XYZ file of C-alpha atoms in Angstrom:
667
model
C 38.927 70.503 306.487
C 35.918 71.600 304.000
C 35.086 75.211 303.450
C 32.371 76.579 305.162
C 29.880 79.048 305.138
C 27.239 79.917 307.437
C 23.933 78.820 306.335
C 20.657 80.989 305.991
C 17.945 80.422 308.670
C 15.065 78.940 307.751
C 11.595 76.974 308.712
C 13.982 73.788 308.618
C 16.783 74.946 311.423
C 16.214 73.830 315.234
C 15.965 77.352 315.530
C 12.440 76.912 316.919
C 10.775 78.453 314.049
C 7.373 76.738 313.283
C 8.116 74.472 309.569
C 5.348 75.852 307.337
C 6.465 73.596 304.329
C 3.039 71.397 303.414
C 2.772 67.339 304.137
C 3.840 65.017 301.244
C 0.811 63.267 299.619
C -0.388 60.334 300.845
C 0.975 57.169 298.232
C 0.106 54.202 300.531
C -1.902 53.263 297.387
C 1.015 51.923 295.403
C 1.983 49.782 298.335
C 2.041 45.766 297.761
C -0.694 43.961 299.430
C 2.316 42.553 301.689
C 3.197 45.789 302.783
C 0.145 46.897 303.709
C -0.742 43.963 306.066
C 3.000 44.488 307.908
C 2.930 45.376 311.801
C 5.643 46.350 314.001
C 7.315 43.707 315.452
C 6.193 43.606 319.103
C 10.062 42.439 320.554
C 11.397 45.944 318.532
C 8.664 47.524 320.470
C 10.649 46.790 323.836
C 13.708 48.720 322.850
C 12.571 51.766 323.475
C 12.593 50.698 327.014
C 15.706 49.258 326.799
C 17.643 52.459 327.792
C 15.728 53.767 331.329
C 18.247 53.788 333.635
C 18.262 50.742 335.988
C 15.786 48.549 334.181
C 15.928 45.062 334.820
C 16.060 44.085 331.330
C 14.028 40.555 330.796
C 12.375 40.607 327.690
C 14.366 40.005 325.007
C 16.309 37.435 323.967
C 20.057 39.041 323.836
C 23.164 37.199 324.436
C 24.993 39.151 327.629
C 28.048 41.770 325.840
C 30.597 40.802 328.027
C 30.708 36.931 325.811
C 31.095 38.741 322.359
C 35.033 37.932 321.933
C 36.220 41.922 320.980
C 37.199 44.290 323.721
C 37.772 46.888 321.134
C 37.946 47.100 317.247
C 41.053 49.384 316.421
C 41.597 50.307 313.221
C 44.442 53.199 311.367
C 42.467 55.831 309.282
C 43.163 58.274 306.826
C 42.939 62.035 307.778
C 39.911 64.268 305.778
C 42.448 65.960 303.610
C 44.339 63.288 303.082
C 43.410 63.965 299.012
C 43.943 66.980 296.676
C 40.266 68.880 295.630
C 39.298 70.017 292.486
C 37.420 73.120 291.590
C 34.001 73.829 292.092
C 32.794 76.303 288.957
C 33.234 74.855 285.615
C 34.810 78.322 284.774
C 37.702 77.676 282.788
C 39.527 74.496 281.488
C 41.684 73.090 284.426
C 44.984 74.076 284.674
C 47.225 70.732 282.555
C 50.023 71.568 285.143
C 48.212 71.186 287.844
C 46.309 68.250 286.870
C 49.853 66.266 285.659
C 51.774 67.167 288.980
C 48.812 66.246 291.104
C 48.690 62.649 288.866
C 52.591 61.970 289.170
C 52.634 62.709 292.871
C 49.477 59.913 293.311
C 51.592 57.413 290.625
C 54.498 57.665 292.262
C 52.177 57.232 295.669
C 51.234 53.660 294.443
C 54.180 52.358 293.390
C 55.528 52.769 296.986
C 52.581 51.248 298.230
C 53.529 48.125 296.434
C 57.084 48.085 297.450
C 55.786 48.051 300.551
C 58.070 51.065 301.183
C 56.986 53.066 304.601
C 57.787 56.083 303.729
C 55.031 58.931 304.997
C 54.780 59.504 300.833
C 52.717 55.448 300.796
C 49.473 56.201 300.474
C 49.253 53.737 303.134
C 51.579 55.537 305.392
C 50.486 59.050 305.166
C 49.192 61.482 308.092
C 46.806 59.553 310.029
C 45.578 58.692 312.908
C 43.557 56.027 314.994
C 40.300 55.288 315.719
C 38.497 53.052 318.829
C 35.353 51.563 319.537
C 36.072 50.494 322.928
C 33.686 47.739 324.366
C 31.996 49.994 326.844
C 31.027 52.876 326.883
C 29.779 55.177 330.220
C 28.208 57.709 328.170
C 24.245 57.809 328.708
C 22.637 59.129 325.534
C 22.359 56.448 323.801
C 22.531 58.715 320.059
C 26.116 59.439 321.497
C 27.116 56.199 322.463
C 28.933 54.404 320.741
C 30.243 51.027 321.771
C 30.551 47.166 321.229
C 27.931 46.374 324.083
C 25.150 48.154 321.560
C 26.813 47.682 318.483
C 27.394 44.356 318.379
C 23.927 44.069 320.148
C 20.281 43.488 318.396
C 19.176 46.692 317.749
C 16.804 48.388 316.464
C 15.664 48.361 312.580
C 16.146 52.180 311.873
C 19.835 51.988 312.199
C 22.392 52.168 315.073
C 21.543 54.868 316.597
C 24.590 57.255 316.575
C 24.684 56.757 313.275
C 21.744 57.004 312.083
C 21.351 60.509 314.000
C 24.255 62.223 312.172
C 23.092 60.101 308.886
C 19.462 61.747 309.155
C 20.475 65.154 310.222
C 23.350 65.462 307.201
C 20.840 64.363 304.306
C 18.245 66.999 305.609
C 20.144 69.525 306.395
C 23.215 69.801 304.315
C 22.473 67.056 301.629
C 18.472 68.341 300.909
C 17.979 71.481 302.700
C 15.984 72.630 300.274
C 13.159 69.863 300.482
C 10.032 71.131 299.576
C 7.786 68.974 302.277
C 7.268 69.491 306.088
C 9.940 68.004 307.868
C 12.081 67.120 305.162
C 12.959 62.997 304.221
C 13.195 60.828 306.765
C 15.984 58.032 306.487
C 16.088 54.055 307.473
C 20.012 52.358 306.824
C 20.655 49.879 304.599
C 22.868 47.247 303.642
C 23.998 49.237 300.167
C 22.188 50.361 297.284
C 21.338 46.067 296.374
C 19.674 45.898 299.505
C 17.767 49.125 299.606
C 16.175 48.449 295.896
C 15.232 45.269 297.079
C 12.747 46.641 299.536
C 11.541 49.201 297.893
C 10.616 46.648 295.241
C 8.956 44.795 298.148
C 6.657 47.726 299.550
C 5.474 48.898 296.387
C 5.456 46.554 293.711
C 3.344 42.816 293.908
C 4.754 39.838 292.150
C 3.360 38.390 288.844
C 3.155 35.120 287.542
C 1.942 34.560 283.531
C 0.803 31.303 285.105
C -1.435 32.195 287.626
C -2.450 35.910 287.198
C -3.989 38.388 283.852
C -2.124 40.307 282.582
C -4.474 43.378 283.587
C -2.490 43.329 286.854
C 1.382 43.070 286.055
C 3.062 45.782 286.939
C 6.057 48.252 285.419
C 9.416 49.447 285.690
C 10.549 52.304 284.087
C 14.784 51.938 283.221
C 16.674 54.241 281.001
C 18.017 52.237 277.727
C 20.822 51.642 278.678
C 21.138 51.110 282.805
C 22.439 49.458 285.954
C 21.897 45.487 285.134
C 21.048 43.987 288.712
C 18.168 47.004 289.301
C 16.959 44.787 286.244
C 17.689 40.939 288.195
C 15.914 42.229 291.075
C 12.881 43.288 289.088
C 12.567 40.596 286.628
C 12.003 37.766 288.524
C 9.257 39.578 290.341
C 7.201 39.579 286.841
C 8.188 43.201 286.258
C 7.292 44.704 283.111
C 11.141 46.085 282.372
C 10.029 49.624 280.202
C 13.285 51.598 278.671
C 12.570 55.365 278.705
C 15.455 57.140 275.912
C 18.522 58.716 277.154
C 20.893 61.138 275.901
C 24.159 62.551 277.206
C 22.144 63.721 280.659
C 20.450 60.976 281.497
C 16.041 59.964 280.631
C 14.603 61.905 278.253
C 11.302 63.350 279.105
C 10.524 64.373 275.729
C 10.826 63.150 272.160
C 10.246 60.126 270.372
C 11.243 57.169 273.426
C 11.220 59.504 276.059
C 8.999 59.950 278.872
C 5.998 61.099 277.264
C 5.339 58.906 274.288
C 6.063 55.803 277.087
C 3.480 56.764 278.920
C 0.823 58.395 276.551
C 0.951 55.597 274.269
C 0.516 53.034 276.378
C -0.332 49.650 275.857
C -2.387 47.958 278.454
C -2.503 45.022 276.720
C 0.891 45.008 278.409
C -0.334 45.361 281.976
C -0.780 48.100 284.321
C 0.902 51.927 283.322
C 4.144 51.529 285.465
C 3.827 53.137 288.923
C 7.377 53.037 289.802
C 10.759 54.227 287.803
C 14.507 53.568 288.655
C 16.682 56.175 287.467
C 20.913 56.543 288.259
C 20.876 60.272 288.025
C 24.315 61.253 288.693
C 26.909 60.090 286.500
C 24.482 57.245 285.089
C 25.399 53.977 285.273
C 26.944 53.458 282.093
C 26.762 55.966 280.269
C 28.178 58.712 283.243
C 25.350 61.465 282.277
C 24.585 64.139 285.145
C 20.934 64.784 284.790
C 20.326 68.366 285.101
C 17.354 70.227 287.216
C 15.734 71.692 284.238
C 15.291 67.928 282.922
C 14.515 66.582 286.832
C 11.358 69.125 286.810
C 10.365 68.015 282.971
C 10.602 64.423 284.599
C 8.875 64.825 288.089
C 5.864 66.502 286.356
C 5.010 64.081 283.877
C 5.512 61.674 287.120
C 3.227 63.952 288.974
C 0.831 63.473 286.361
C 1.063 60.008 286.018
C 1.233 59.020 289.665
C 5.074 57.472 289.277
C 7.296 57.062 292.108
C 10.962 57.520 291.420
C 13.666 55.788 292.737
C 16.892 57.443 292.613
C 19.689 55.766 292.498
C 23.515 57.886 293.186
C 25.980 56.452 294.454
C 27.791 58.914 292.355
C 26.251 62.009 293.820
C 29.743 63.321 295.056
C 31.468 62.769 291.743
C 30.502 65.625 289.554
C 33.532 66.692 286.894
C 33.426 70.628 286.335
C 36.460 70.272 284.211
C 34.681 68.196 281.805
C 31.631 71.035 282.133
C 34.287 73.318 280.899
C 35.785 71.385 278.168
C 32.839 69.675 276.867
C 31.024 73.197 276.028
C 31.161 77.107 275.567
C 29.735 78.153 278.527
C 32.686 78.977 279.950
C 34.978 81.827 279.008
C 34.668 81.291 275.392
C 33.878 84.871 274.313
C 31.108 83.694 271.784
C 29.335 82.794 274.467
C 28.215 86.319 275.616
C 25.455 85.023 278.297
C 27.701 83.161 280.789
C 28.173 84.934 283.988
C 31.307 83.327 285.856
C 30.267 85.536 289.192
C 27.080 83.600 289.090
C 26.520 80.849 291.357
C 26.121 77.513 289.899
C 26.021 73.782 289.463
C 29.365 71.277 288.590
C 27.465 71.224 284.839
C 27.210 75.231 284.467
C 23.519 75.357 285.616
C 22.639 78.057 287.349
C 21.707 77.438 291.574
C 18.004 78.828 292.298
C 18.901 81.844 293.941
C 16.043 81.493 296.148
C 17.644 77.886 297.806
C 19.400 77.608 301.157
C 22.997 76.977 301.073
C 24.295 73.737 302.760
C 26.629 75.707 304.244
C 29.420 74.174 301.795
C 30.527 75.518 299.313
C 31.207 71.747 297.431
C 27.923 70.828 298.358
C 26.052 73.723 297.075
C 28.057 73.016 293.768
C 26.763 69.624 292.935
C 23.909 69.406 290.687
C 20.602 68.715 293.648
C 18.845 65.507 294.221
C 15.085 65.537 292.777
C 14.339 65.441 296.074
C 14.774 69.180 295.999
C 11.387 69.576 293.893
C 9.744 66.593 295.326
C 6.535 68.604 295.992
C 4.858 65.266 296.259
C 6.998 63.008 298.845
C 7.255 60.229 295.623
C 11.221 60.800 295.573
C 12.691 57.720 297.125
C 16.813 58.267 297.108
C 18.706 55.696 297.882
C 22.653 56.699 299.119
C 25.594 53.936 300.219
C 28.745 54.290 301.738
C 29.707 51.855 298.593
C 31.639 54.870 297.390
C 32.967 57.033 300.384
C 34.274 54.344 302.245
C 34.574 50.926 301.230
C 31.879 48.408 299.039
C 32.283 45.977 301.975
C 31.041 48.140 304.353
C 27.456 47.179 302.453
C 25.861 50.024 304.384
C 23.676 52.570 302.910
C 20.829 54.410 303.827
C 17.330 55.495 302.315
C 15.629 58.729 302.391
C 12.129 59.610 301.493
C 8.933 61.047 303.030
C 8.045 59.274 306.419
C 5.201 57.214 305.780
C 7.358 55.206 302.882
C 10.524 55.111 305.259
C 8.361 53.678 308.018
C 6.527 50.820 305.458
C 10.301 49.760 304.554
C 11.095 49.434 308.482
C 8.598 46.875 308.884
C 9.901 45.073 306.260
C 13.410 45.331 307.471
C 12.550 43.951 311.102
C 11.412 40.829 309.794
C 14.859 40.341 307.103
C 17.981 42.488 307.695
C 16.795 43.690 311.146
C 20.085 46.429 311.032
C 23.524 47.177 308.937
C 26.739 44.672 310.835
C 26.771 46.591 314.122
C 30.776 46.148 313.004
C 30.434 48.645 310.563
C 28.368 50.732 311.761
C 30.427 51.485 314.941
C 33.630 51.697 313.168
C 32.142 54.599 310.521
C 30.170 56.395 313.367
C 33.368 56.180 315.624
C 35.874 57.654 312.484
C 32.678 59.993 311.570
C 31.091 61.206 314.784
C 34.267 60.158 317.448
C 33.448 59.178 321.305
C 31.680 61.830 322.786
C 30.265 63.644 319.478
C 27.532 66.572 319.581
C 25.562 65.909 316.353
C 26.948 67.371 313.632
C 28.498 70.257 314.885
C 32.564 69.854 316.170
C 32.690 69.055 319.696
C 34.856 71.168 322.205
C 37.233 70.635 325.223
C 34.445 70.928 327.663
C 32.316 68.797 326.223
C 32.171 66.446 328.494
C 34.249 62.932 328.729
C 32.625 59.580 329.089
C 32.966 58.159 325.543
C 36.020 55.946 326.414
C 36.734 55.279 322.076
C 38.685 57.789 320.168
C 37.383 59.224 316.498
C 39.156 59.989 313.346
C 41.060 63.207 313.941
C 44.884 63.645 316.523
C 42.834 65.264 319.114
C 41.126 62.114 319.550
C 37.571 63.181 318.131
C 35.258 63.075 314.918
C 35.625 63.980 311.832
C 32.174 65.712 312.268
C 30.654 66.964 308.958
C 33.195 69.561 308.468
C 35.328 66.623 308.085
C 33.236 64.052 305.942
C 32.337 66.791 303.377
C 36.100 67.448 302.965
C 37.194 63.437 302.502
C 34.221 63.729 299.501
C 36.227 66.417 298.056
C 39.261 64.902 297.921
C 38.178 62.316 296.389
C 36.458 63.756 293.721
C 39.394 65.474 292.937
C 41.557 62.246 292.510
C 38.801 60.829 290.220
C 38.169 64.011 288.526
C 41.740 63.638 287.692
C 41.435 60.051 287.138
C 38.938 60.768 284.805
C 40.586 63.529 282.509
C 43.787 61.853 282.227
C 42.053 59.001 280.267
C 39.876 61.387 278.292
C 42.877 63.197 277.059
C 44.823 59.484 276.120
C 41.626 58.346 274.082
C 41.607 61.520 272.274
C 44.522 60.719 270.522
C 43.701 57.361 269.384
C 39.829 58.217 268.543
C 41.284 58.275 264.675
C 43.165 55.899 262.382
C 45.241 57.971 260.169
C 46.507 57.319 256.465
C 48.554 60.039 254.382
C 49.437 59.461 251.331
C 49.417 61.207 247.262
C 46.901 61.429 245.399
C 47.032 62.839 241.419
C 45.397 65.806 241.315
C 42.892 66.740 238.820
C 44.060 67.835 234.933
C 41.305 70.411 234.712
C 43.166 72.160 237.319
C 46.524 72.266 235.772
C 47.666 75.402 233.710
C 50.493 75.176 231.591
C 52.332 77.509 234.287
C 51.986 74.287 236.443
C 53.571 72.184 234.329
C 56.896 72.001 236.319
C 55.464 70.982 239.508
C 54.456 68.241 241.042
C 51.045 66.547 239.958
C 50.217 65.105 243.011
C 48.481 66.460 246.209
C 49.423 65.060 250.107
C 46.201 63.615 251.272
C 45.472 62.566 254.616
C 42.620 60.859 255.606
C 41.171 60.168 258.871
C 38.526 57.341 259.870
C 36.688 58.003 263.472
C 37.221 54.832 265.112
C 34.817 55.891 268.198
C 33.832 58.477 269.930
C 32.971 59.591 273.544
C 32.020 62.816 275.373
C 33.913 63.645 278.491
C 32.260 61.602 281.607
C 30.508 65.289 283.814
C 30.011 62.433 286.902
C 30.693 59.304 287.959
C 33.301 56.253 287.257
C 32.741 55.515 283.664
C 33.286 56.689 280.356
C 30.886 55.540 277.587
C 33.016 54.565 274.513
C 30.791 54.124 271.071
C 32.874 52.507 268.429
C 32.111 52.898 264.606
C 32.037 49.873 263.759
C 30.093 51.181 260.001
C 33.898 51.436 259.177
C 35.844 48.399 259.858
C 36.571 47.608 256.847
C 34.660 43.740 257.519
C 31.596 45.470 258.604
C 29.747 44.736 255.331
C 30.499 41.233 255.662
C 29.104 40.915 259.322
C 26.343 42.734 258.958
C 24.881 39.754 256.570
C 26.192 37.453 259.451
C 22.566 35.964 261.506
C 24.221 37.343 264.175
C 25.132 40.672 262.582
C 27.826 43.336 263.415
C 27.351 42.258 266.966
C 29.585 39.443 266.280
C 32.506 41.858 265.102
C 32.090 43.939 268.325
C 32.350 40.494 270.044
C 35.804 39.845 268.723
C 36.658 43.625 269.650
C 36.366 42.234 273.334
C 38.171 39.391 273.514
C 41.292 41.001 271.064
C 41.205 43.552 273.808
C 42.514 41.060 276.135
C 45.455 39.467 273.739
C 48.635 40.389 273.929
C 50.430 43.393 273.656
C 46.588 44.981 274.432
C 45.496 42.960 277.588
C 42.536 45.150 278.708
C 39.598 44.159 280.413
C 36.129 46.010 279.694
C 32.635 46.170 279.909
C 30.814 45.533 276.874
C 27.188 48.019 276.129
C 25.194 44.603 275.786
C 25.050 44.040 279.539
C 23.492 47.246 280.290
C 20.636 46.641 277.433
C 17.337 46.324 279.434
C 16.195 44.035 276.995
C 16.779 42.170 273.877
C 15.650 44.559 271.395
C 17.703 46.596 272.522
C 20.800 44.719 272.881
C 20.784 43.373 269.472
C 19.830 47.015 267.567
C 22.645 49.442 269.728
C 23.820 47.504 273.094
C 26.982 46.094 270.806
C 28.421 48.883 269.756
C 29.362 50.613 273.216
C 31.658 49.781 275.316
C 32.353 50.571 279.550
C 35.205 52.002 280.637
C 35.649 52.630 284.507
C 38.939 54.691 285.720
C 38.124 54.373 289.027
C 39.682 51.221 290.096
C 42.981 50.965 288.322
C 46.160 51.702 289.766
C 47.296 55.190 288.945
C 50.467 54.139 287.571
C 48.879 51.901 285.480
C 45.854 53.603 284.187
C 48.083 55.838 281.171
C 49.428 52.701 279.808
C 46.058 50.962 280.341
C 44.219 52.869 278.379
C 46.945 53.850 275.495
C 46.842 50.354 275.209
C 43.163 49.763 274.760
C 42.835 52.662 272.215
C 46.044 51.025 270.272
C 44.158 47.846 270.300
C 41.107 49.812 268.317
C 43.266 50.748 265.670
C 44.859 47.854 265.417
C 41.572 45.666 265.296
C 39.739 47.934 262.534
C 43.424 47.071 260.628
C 42.005 43.939 260.445
C 40.567 42.595 256.503
C 40.589 38.613 257.125
C 37.884 37.511 258.182
C 39.470 34.481 259.000
C 41.101 36.052 261.494
C 37.868 37.506 263.519
C 36.627 34.189 263.131
C 39.846 32.492 265.009
C 39.782 35.165 268.394
C 35.794 33.925 268.452
C 36.342 29.836 268.241
C 39.146 30.543 271.016
C 36.775 32.756 273.378
C 36.798 31.146 276.775
C 39.883 28.751 275.884
C 42.726 29.108 277.951
C 41.075 32.126 279.678
C 41.722 30.702 283.051
C 45.240 29.116 281.663
C 46.347 32.451 280.674
C 44.893 34.471 284.230
C 46.495 31.728 286.413
C 43.680 30.930 288.378
C 40.871 28.886 287.200
C 39.791 27.800 290.929
C 38.071 31.373 290.854
C 37.041 30.869 287.652
C 33.095 29.876 289.201
C 33.289 32.152 292.187
C 33.446 35.163 289.956
C 29.826 37.127 290.153
C 28.756 40.358 288.375
C 30.421 43.526 289.326
């Protein structure tokens, strides 16, 4: 289980003390017209009466739960300690021997899994347990009751009560224990972050039409200059101005050319209203992998407070922060030149000192993560999106929103008349895994805590993982992804340069009489940079910049009507051909505006080290690097043009999956 320390008591604890924090600001002026007019669902208001013992329920149009065709839900599940964690502090570069041993172990497990070998070393047949969600639990308390009779029935829009209860406590006490406003953030469950952001847009923006509305009424959305394009895809059809803000290796910039201050101070009202909403991925930024420091967050938050902007923080990668990259990217560790570094000081994964007055979560792992902007949200203007997509599985379509209560209440009204709540199947399985059949909230239960559950949780004892097990699971996932990231980074570093060696005639003026009998040539090695990247401090991606200016055909394609983007597209196609067979995401698709796409988008490619099988990661990374080297040796324009002519032709035939060609969606 996760290493746990005793948190220091604060007014936030359930210890009877008074919460003296100030309330969040009233931000209702940001609500859309439709959201202001929403009222509570009349039928949903009845639900609180359903739990009264002995009441005859004739009000709601609920089907009879005994007619559900599912008697139980059962599954084999991993134990929380299945994967090996990595260190929390970026004090020293990671020991390569440990990483290589763990990586070799993972490759062996993946191979055995593919062979369907039933040995204990298979990743699908390691020490595991079974969970059971019963049809009917005898537990009377609705926040402890996990069964199909309730989970598969119509329910409250806030979420399935047991799971909502756990997520709310985990969010307030462990994820964001230093939220500065009274009561801390409220939560509501969603069908993942895409659903969550869609509801935020409905709540806080009005649709605008060029044919019907004045330009002065057009609202805007602030985004990073390279960003997750599904968010843009949700905002653009509403008529929102998409306003890019410059970024660096951390993420969105507050100052300097293209930074947030410049964008806001120099806003042209002829484009519409100054934006009042910001969308940002602050941890493992997608696609650039930056992690926004607490210092930068304070700078951005001050500007958002000054200009009355609501921050939407989309953080599916929060727990994927990699201290080893901080150690390798910087001299903040044991480097003798850095005399100001104190390795014994509490610090985040990015080596930033942790504020000494902050309350601990009780878990060293959670305390080591760069915190959400909710920790500095004095106004209550941060809306955070969390998801189980990267911690359990994307197909769960389960997440939650954390924000000040008044904003969550408005999103609740949207949910009541749209999705209503996430899948009961998913919520019950996750609840049984984490909470167990008769849980006592976040704390481990005891054998004397009483029965009446009827189900079985995710530990050998039949209990759920609880908070300790959930945090330990997150630690192990971080360890696996961190080792993958370092492996790909090591291989890519080896192929960064095109190396040429040869001999060059020496300068005659340097030859003396005594040298005449010696060779008049000098050995020369030329290194041409092909690409560059920063080791990710978070997330699932490496953001690769190609130095196309060093390609022999760059001058030729710079004069082409399509510009160097044509050369970049040829490389993307070249990678997919034999012997390289590598597919990456072109940076152009993460460009929120045509201007950015044409100016810089073509220079970049996003590489995901997360999804590929462990034993294929090394070979695929090498083929990618070798493909760049081979492409930069092409000097004949006709070769490039042939690649472009064949773009799309025969791809389905090569893959053998022509029937899927029209079914593939964005990823």
